[in-house]
Coordinates of C-alpha atoms and ligand atoms in Angstrom, one line a residue:
M1295 CA -11.7 -10.7 22.3
T1296 CA -14.0 -13.1 20.6
T1297 CA -16.6 -10.6 19.1
M1298 CA -17.1 -11.0 15.4
L1299 CA -16.3 -7.5 14.1
Q1300 CA -17.5 -6.2 10.8
P1301 CA -16.1 -3.2 8.9
G1302 CA -17.9 -0.3 10.6
Q1303 CA -17.7 -1.9 14.0
M1304 CA -14.3 -0.9 15.5
P1305 CA -14.2 -1.7 19.2
A1306 CA -13.7 1.2 21.5
E1307 CA -12.5 1.8 25.1
A1308 CA -15.3 1.0 27.5
G1309 CA -16.9 3.8 29.4
G1310 CA -15.4 7.0 27.9
P1311 CA -15.4 8.7 24.6
T1312 CA -15.0 6.5 21.6
V1313 CA -11.3 5.8 21.5
T1314 CA -9.9 2.7 19.8
R1315 CA -6.6 1.5 21.4
I1316 CA -4.2 0.5 18.6
G1317 CA -1.3 -1.9 19.1
V1318 CA 1.6 -1.0 16.7
I1319 CA 3.8 -3.9 15.7
G1320 CA 7.1 -2.7 14.1
T1321 CA 8.2 0.9 15.0
G1322 CA 10.7 1.5 12.2
V1323 CA 10.1 4.2 9.5
M1324 CA 6.5 3.3 8.7
G1325 CA 5.4 2.2 12.2
A1326 CA 6.8 5.3 13.8
D1327 CA 5.0 7.5 11.2
H1328 CA 1.7 5.7 11.7
A1329 CA 2.1 6.0 15.5
R1330 CA 2.7 9.8 15.1
L1331 CA -0.4 10.2 12.9
L1332 CA -2.5 8.2 15.3
T1333 CA -1.4 10.4 18.1
E1334 CA -1.5 13.8 16.4
A1335 CA -3.7 13.7 13.3
V1336 CA -6.4 11.0 13.7
S1337 CA -9.5 11.2 15.9
G1338 CA -11.0 8.4 17.9
A1339 CA -7.8 6.4 18.4
R1340 CA -4.7 6.3 20.4
V1341 CA -1.6 4.1 20.5
G1342 CA -2.3 1.6 23.3
G1343 CA 0.8 -0.5 22.9
V1344 CA 3.9 -1.0 20.8
F1345 CA 6.3 -3.9 19.9
D1346 CA 9.5 -3.8 18.0
V1347 CA 12.5 -6.2 17.8
D1348 CA 14.5 -3.2 18.8
G1349 CA 13.3 -2.4 22.4
G1350 CA 14.9 1.0 22.5
R1351 CA 13.1 2.0 19.3
A1352 CA 9.8 0.8 20.7
R1353 CA 10.3 2.7 23.9
G1354 CA 11.1 5.9 21.9
V1355 CA 7.9 5.6 19.9
A1356 CA 5.8 4.7 23.0
A1357 CA 7.1 7.8 24.7
A1358 CA 6.3 10.0 21.7
S1359 CA 2.8 8.4 21.6
G1360 CA 1.8 9.7 25.1
G1361 CA 3.2 6.8 27.1
A1362 CA 1.9 3.7 25.3
R1363 CA 2.7 0.3 26.8
V1364 CA 5.8 -1.5 25.5
F1365 CA 5.3 -5.2 24.8
A1366 CA 8.2 -7.7 24.7
D1367 CA 6.1 -10.2 22.8
P1368 CA 4.0 -9.3 19.7
Y1369 CA 1.6 -12.1 20.2
A1370 CA 0.9 -10.9 23.8
L1371 CA 0.2 -7.5 22.3
I1372 CA -2.3 -9.0 19.9
V1373 CA -4.4 -10.8 22.5
D1374 CA -4.1 -8.2 25.2
D1375 CA -7.5 -6.9 26.5
G1376 CA -6.2 -3.4 26.4
I1377 CA -5.6 -3.5 22.6
D1378 CA -8.7 -3.2 20.3
A1379 CA -7.0 -3.3 16.9
V1380 CA -3.6 -3.9 15.5
L1381 CA -1.4 -2.1 13.0
I1382 CA 1.4 -4.2 11.5
A1383 CA 4.4 -2.3 10.1
S1384 CA 7.1 -4.9 10.8
S1385 CA 9.3 -6.6 8.1
D1386 CA 7.3 -8.2 5.2
A1387 CA 8.3 -11.7 6.2
T1388 CA 6.6 -11.4 9.6
H1389 CA 3.2 -10.2 8.2
E1390 CA 1.6 -13.6 7.8
D1391 CA 2.1 -14.8 11.3
Y1392 CA 1.0 -11.5 12.9
V1393 CA -2.1 -11.1 10.6
L1394 CA -3.1 -14.7 11.3
A1395 CA -2.8 -14.2 15.0
C1396 CA -5.0 -11.1 14.7
V1397 CA -7.7 -13.1 12.8
A1398 CA -7.5 -15.8 15.5
A1399 CA -8.0 -13.1 18.2
G1400 CA -10.9 -11.6 16.2
K1401 CA -9.2 -8.2 16.1
P1402 CA -9.2 -5.7 13.2
V1403 CA -5.8 -5.4 11.6
L1404 CA -4.3 -2.9 9.2
C1405 CA -1.2 -4.5 7.6
E1406 CA 1.3 -2.5 5.6
K1407 CA 1.8 -3.6 2.0
P1408 CA 2.6 -6.2 0.9
L1409 CA 0.1 -8.4 2.7
A1410 CA 2.8 -11.1 2.6
P1411 CA 5.8 -11.7 0.3
T1412 CA 4.5 -14.9 -1.4
V1413 CA 1.2 -15.8 -3.2
E1414 CA 0.9 -18.9 -1.0
A1415 CA 1.2 -16.8 2.2
C1416 CA -1.4 -14.4 1.0
A1417 CA -3.7 -17.3 0.1
R1418 CA -3.4 -18.7 3.6
I1419 CA -4.4 -15.3 5.1
V1420 CA -7.4 -15.1 2.8
E1421 CA -8.4 -18.6 3.7
A1422 CA -8.1 -17.8 7.5
E1423 CA -10.3 -14.7 7.1
I1424 CA -12.9 -16.6 5.1
E1425 CA -12.9 -19.3 7.8
H1426 CA -13.4 -16.6 10.4
G1427 CA -16.5 -15.5 8.5
S1428 CA -16.2 -11.7 8.4
R1429 CA -13.7 -9.1 7.3
L1430 CA -11.0 -8.0 9.8
I1431 CA -8.0 -7.3 7.5
T1432 CA -7.2 -4.0 5.7
V1433 CA -4.0 -3.7 3.6
G1434 CA -2.1 -0.5 3.6
F1435 CA -2.3 0.6 -0.1
M1436 CA -2.6 4.2 0.9
R1437 CA -2.7 5.6 -2.6
R1438 CA -6.4 4.7 -2.6
F1439 CA -6.8 7.7 -0.3
D1440 CA -4.5 10.1 -2.1
P1441 CA -6.6 13.1 -3.2
G1442 CA -4.9 13.0 -6.6
Y1443 CA -5.9 9.4 -7.3
T1444 CA -9.4 9.7 -5.8
G1445 CA -9.9 12.8 -8.0
M1446 CA -8.8 10.9 -11.1
R1447 CA -11.2 8.1 -10.3
A1448 CA -14.1 10.5 -9.7
L1449 CA -13.4 12.2 -13.1
L1450 CA -13.2 8.8 -14.9
T1451 CA -16.3 7.5 -13.2
A1452 CA -18.2 10.7 -14.1
G1453 CA -17.4 10.1 -17.8
E1454 CA -15.3 13.3 -18.1
I1455 CA -12.7 11.7 -20.4
G1456 CA -14.7 9.0 -22.0
A1457 CA -13.6 5.4 -22.1
P1458 CA -10.1 4.9 -20.7
L1459 CA -7.4 3.7 -23.2
L1460 CA -4.0 4.2 -21.6
M1461 CA -2.3 5.0 -18.3
H1462 CA 1.3 6.2 -18.0
N1463 CA 2.8 5.9 -14.5
V1464 CA 6.1 7.2 -13.2
H1465 CA 7.4 5.9 -9.8
R1466 CA 10.9 7.0 -8.8
N1467 CA 12.9 6.7 -5.6
P1468 CA 16.2 8.5 -5.2
A1469 CA 18.3 5.4 -4.1
A1470 CA 17.9 1.8 -3.3
V1471 CA 20.1 -0.7 -1.4
P1472 CA 23.0 -1.7 -3.8
G1473 CA 22.6 -5.2 -5.0
L1474 CA 18.8 -5.3 -4.5
P1475 CA 17.3 -8.0 -6.8
G1476 CA 15.4 -6.6 -9.7
S1477 CA 12.3 -8.4 -8.5
A1478 CA 12.2 -6.2 -5.4
L1479 CA 11.4 -3.2 -7.6
I1480 CA 8.2 -4.9 -8.6
T1481 CA 7.2 -6.5 -5.2
N1482 CA 8.1 -3.5 -3.1
S1483 CA 7.5 -0.5 -5.3
A1484 CA 5.5 -1.2 -8.4
V1485 CA 3.0 -3.2 -6.3
H1486 CA 1.4 0.2 -5.6
E1487 CA 0.6 0.7 -9.3
L1488 CA -0.6 -2.9 -9.6
D1489 CA -3.1 -2.1 -6.8
I1490 CA -4.1 1.3 -8.2
V1491 CA -4.7 0.0 -11.7
R1492 CA -7.1 -2.7 -10.3
W1493 CA -8.8 -0.1 -8.1
L1494 CA -9.0 2.7 -10.7
F1495 CA -10.5 0.6 -13.4
G1496 CA -12.5 -1.8 -11.2
E1497 CA -11.2 -4.8 -13.2
E1498 CA -8.4 -7.2 -13.2
I1499 CA -5.0 -7.1 -14.9
V1500 CA -5.0 -10.1 -17.3
E1501 CA -1.5 -9.8 -19.0
V1502 CA 1.9 -8.4 -18.0
A1503 CA 5.2 -7.8 -19.7
V1504 CA 8.4 -6.2 -18.3
H1505 CA 10.9 -4.5 -20.5
T1506 CA 14.4 -3.5 -19.4
P1507 CA 16.8 -0.9 -20.8
R1508 CA 20.5 -1.3 -19.9
P1509 CA 20.7 -0.9 -16.1
S1510 CA 21.7 2.5 -14.7
G1511 CA 25.3 2.8 -13.7
Q1512 CA 24.0 4.2 -10.4
A1513 CA 22.0 1.1 -9.5
G1514 CA 24.8 -1.1 -8.0
G1515 CA 24.1 -4.1 -10.2
T1516 CA 20.2 -4.0 -9.9
Q1517 CA 18.1 -4.2 -13.0
D1518 CA 17.0 -0.6 -12.7
P1519 CA 14.9 1.0 -14.2
Q1520 CA 12.2 -1.3 -15.5
L1521 CA 9.1 -0.7 -17.7
L1522 CA 6.0 -2.8 -16.8
V1523 CA 3.2 -3.0 -19.4
L1524 CA -0.1 -4.2 -17.9
T1525 CA -3.2 -5.1 -19.9
T1526 CA -6.6 -5.0 -18.2
E1527 CA -9.7 -7.1 -18.9
S1528 CA -11.3 -4.5 -21.1
G1529 CA -8.1 -3.8 -23.0
V1530 CA -6.7 -0.7 -21.2
L1531 CA -2.9 -0.6 -21.4
A1532 CA -1.0 0.8 -18.3
D1533 CA 2.7 1.3 -18.4
V1534 CA 4.8 1.8 -15.2
E1535 CA 8.3 3.2 -15.2
I1536 CA 9.8 2.0 -12.0
F1537 CA 13.2 3.6 -11.2
A1538 CA 14.6 3.0 -7.8
N1539 CA 17.9 4.9 -8.2
A1540 CA 16.7 8.1 -9.9
R1541 CA 19.0 10.1 -7.6
Y1542 CA 17.2 13.4 -7.9
G1543 CA 14.4 12.8 -5.4
Y1544 CA 11.1 10.9 -4.9
E1545 CA 8.4 11.3 -7.5
V1546 CA 5.1 9.5 -8.3
R1547 CA 2.8 10.8 -11.0
C1548 CA 0.6 9.5 -13.7
E1549 CA -1.6 10.4 -16.7
L1550 CA -4.8 8.6 -17.7
V1551 CA -5.7 8.9 -21.3
G1552 CA -9.4 8.5 -22.3
E1553 CA -11.2 8.8 -25.6
T1554 CA -12.1 12.5 -25.1
G1555 CA -9.5 13.8 -22.6
T1556 CA -6.8 13.0 -20.0
V1557 CA -6.4 13.3 -16.2
T1558 CA -3.1 13.9 -14.6
V1559 CA -2.0 13.1 -11.0
D1560 CA 0.9 15.2 -9.9
A1561 CA 1.9 16.5 -6.5
P1562 CA 3.7 19.8 -7.0
P1563 CA 4.3 21.5 -3.7
P1564 CA 2.4 24.8 -3.6
T1565 CA 5.6 26.8 -3.2
S1566 CA 8.0 27.3 -6.1
L1567 CA 11.1 29.4 -6.6
R1568 CA 12.0 31.5 -9.7
R1569 CA 15.6 32.7 -9.6
G1570 CA 18.6 33.0 -11.9
G1571 CA 16.7 31.8 -15.0
L1572 CA 15.2 28.7 -13.2
H1573 CA 11.7 27.9 -11.9
A1574 CA 12.2 25.3 -9.2
R1575 CA 10.0 23.2 -6.9
A1576 CA 11.3 21.0 -4.1
L1577 CA 10.8 17.3 -4.4
P1578 CA 10.2 15.0 -1.3
G1579 CA 13.0 12.7 -0.2
D1580 CA 10.6 9.7 0.1
W1581 CA 7.0 8.6 0.1
R1582 CA 6.0 9.9 3.5
P1583 CA 5.7 13.6 2.6
R1584 CA 4.3 12.8 -0.8
F1585 CA 1.5 10.7 0.6
A1586 CA 1.1 12.3 4.0
E1587 CA -2.5 13.1 3.4
A1588 CA -3.2 9.7 2.0
Y1589 CA -1.8 8.0 5.1
R1590 CA -3.8 10.2 7.4
L1591 CA -7.1 9.6 5.5
E1592 CA -6.3 5.8 5.3
L1593 CA -5.9 5.7 9.1
Q1594 CA -9.0 7.8 9.8
D1595 CA -11.1 5.6 7.4
W1596 CA -9.8 2.5 9.2
I1597 CA -10.5 3.9 12.7
D1598 CA -14.0 5.0 11.6
G1599 CA -14.7 1.5 10.3
A1600 CA -15.6 3.0 6.9
A1601 CA -13.9 0.0 5.1
G1602 CA -12.6 2.1 2.2
G1603 CA -9.2 0.4 2.3
A1604 CA -7.9 -2.5 0.4
S1605 CA -9.1 -5.9 1.5
A1606 CA -7.0 -9.1 2.1
W1607 CA -8.2 -10.2 -1.4
D1608 CA -6.8 -7.0 -2.8
G1609 CA -3.5 -7.8 -1.0
F1610 CA -3.6 -11.3 -2.5
A1611 CA -4.4 -10.0 -6.0
A1612 CA -1.6 -7.4 -5.9
T1613 CA 1.0 -10.0 -4.8
F1614 CA -0.4 -12.5 -7.4
V1615 CA 0.1 -9.9 -10.3
A1616 CA 3.5 -8.9 -8.9
H1617 CA 4.7 -12.4 -9.1
A1618 CA 3.5 -12.7 -12.7
C1619 CA 5.5 -9.5 -13.4
V1620 CA 8.6 -11.1 -11.7
A1621 CA 8.1 -14.2 -14.0
A1622 CA 7.9 -11.8 -17.0
L1623 CA 11.0 -10.0 -15.9
T1624 CA 12.9 -13.3 -15.7
S1625 CA 11.6 -14.8 -19.0
G1626 CA 11.3 -11.6 -21.1
D1627 CA 7.9 -12.9 -22.3
R1628 CA 4.4 -11.7 -21.8
H1629 CA 2.6 -13.5 -19.0
A1630 CA -1.1 -14.2 -18.7
V1631 CA -2.5 -13.5 -15.2
E1632 CA -5.3 -15.8 -14.2
L1633 CA -6.5 -14.8 -10.8
P1634 CA -8.9 -17.3 -9.1
P1635 CA -12.5 -16.2 -8.8
V1636 CA -13.2 -13.6 -6.1
P1637 CA -14.5 -15.4 -2.9
A1638 CA -18.0 -14.4 -1.7
L1639 CA -16.6 -12.6 1.4
Y1640 CA -15.0 -10.0 -0.9
R1641 CA -17.6 -9.5 -3.5
R1642 CA -19.2 -6.0 -3.5
Ligands
ISE2853 C1 8.4 1.8 -0.4 O1 8.6 0.5 0.1 C2 6.9 2.1 -0.3 O2 6.1 1.3 0.0 C3 6.6 3.4 -0.9 O3 5.2 3.7 -0.7 C4 6.9 3.4 -2.4 O4 6.5 4.6 -3.0 C5 8.4 3.1 -2.5 O5 8.8 3.1 -3.8 C6 8.8 1.8 -1.9 O6 10.1 1.6 -2.0

């Protein structure tokens, strides 16, 4: 396909109702979940094809998606006339090649976070999209669609808590792979907060520091937990506790402190149990149930061409700040973050 597609112009199956045929690359945990949502919970789209390095896994997801085609070659899927847009949920190291192939084919692409593992790879993707001349790439920072975060931003924007001063973030996973490098907690997990801080305040992070307590004995040698301190352009301080081996469950919450009030994002399940002197609520095991509605809304926004998602530039910026945090983790010093100017294609 050579059409120049703009956000708002998702291609659709010819002749019938407006149905966009999505090719899913990578059908592991996230790819399978996206395929399920596209099949069951999103209107105007269907899974048209799948690819995975594990053919059996791809066939399973294809069958569960109403008999989508199984491709043996991801690049054949990208250029196929029966595929209108591509969702990339394969391993991080493969993102760059697949996203570049989508841009070369002129097809809209939703790429799971991170856009790519290195700043240089993200820059190459941004350059390719600028060269193409219009926006095709969306990055899967789904928290931008979470009702808790959108509610927080609406209250902040409406002036309900006055000027923002501080933001406290908690991001805990029950368990991580033993021996994971400490940097992965930043590039894989805290990268969500790096994006949400830029999105919430509409300004850049200009300085970062990373503080570390003694590592948890449960963390298998990883520097875990970590405390990131981010300073924004206007002088808001955002701290992020990132704890990958918290053991008790998955939890993401935060509080924004303004001059005249605060806003809290929490996701308590509606059902709770009081028994034996305890008041208990179940916690999710991972991010999929916690952000189920955010993932659904993110996909619907993408299919509708509403362009509410993170751009390739946002993906570049998040990786850029993440790498400044990794440098700060290594050095123990504060690090200035000097992002290049926003290219015209991404200015609002
Ligand atoms: C995981 O890779 C994700 O992307 C999740 O959204 C995040 O909450 C989790 O901490 C990461 O490990």
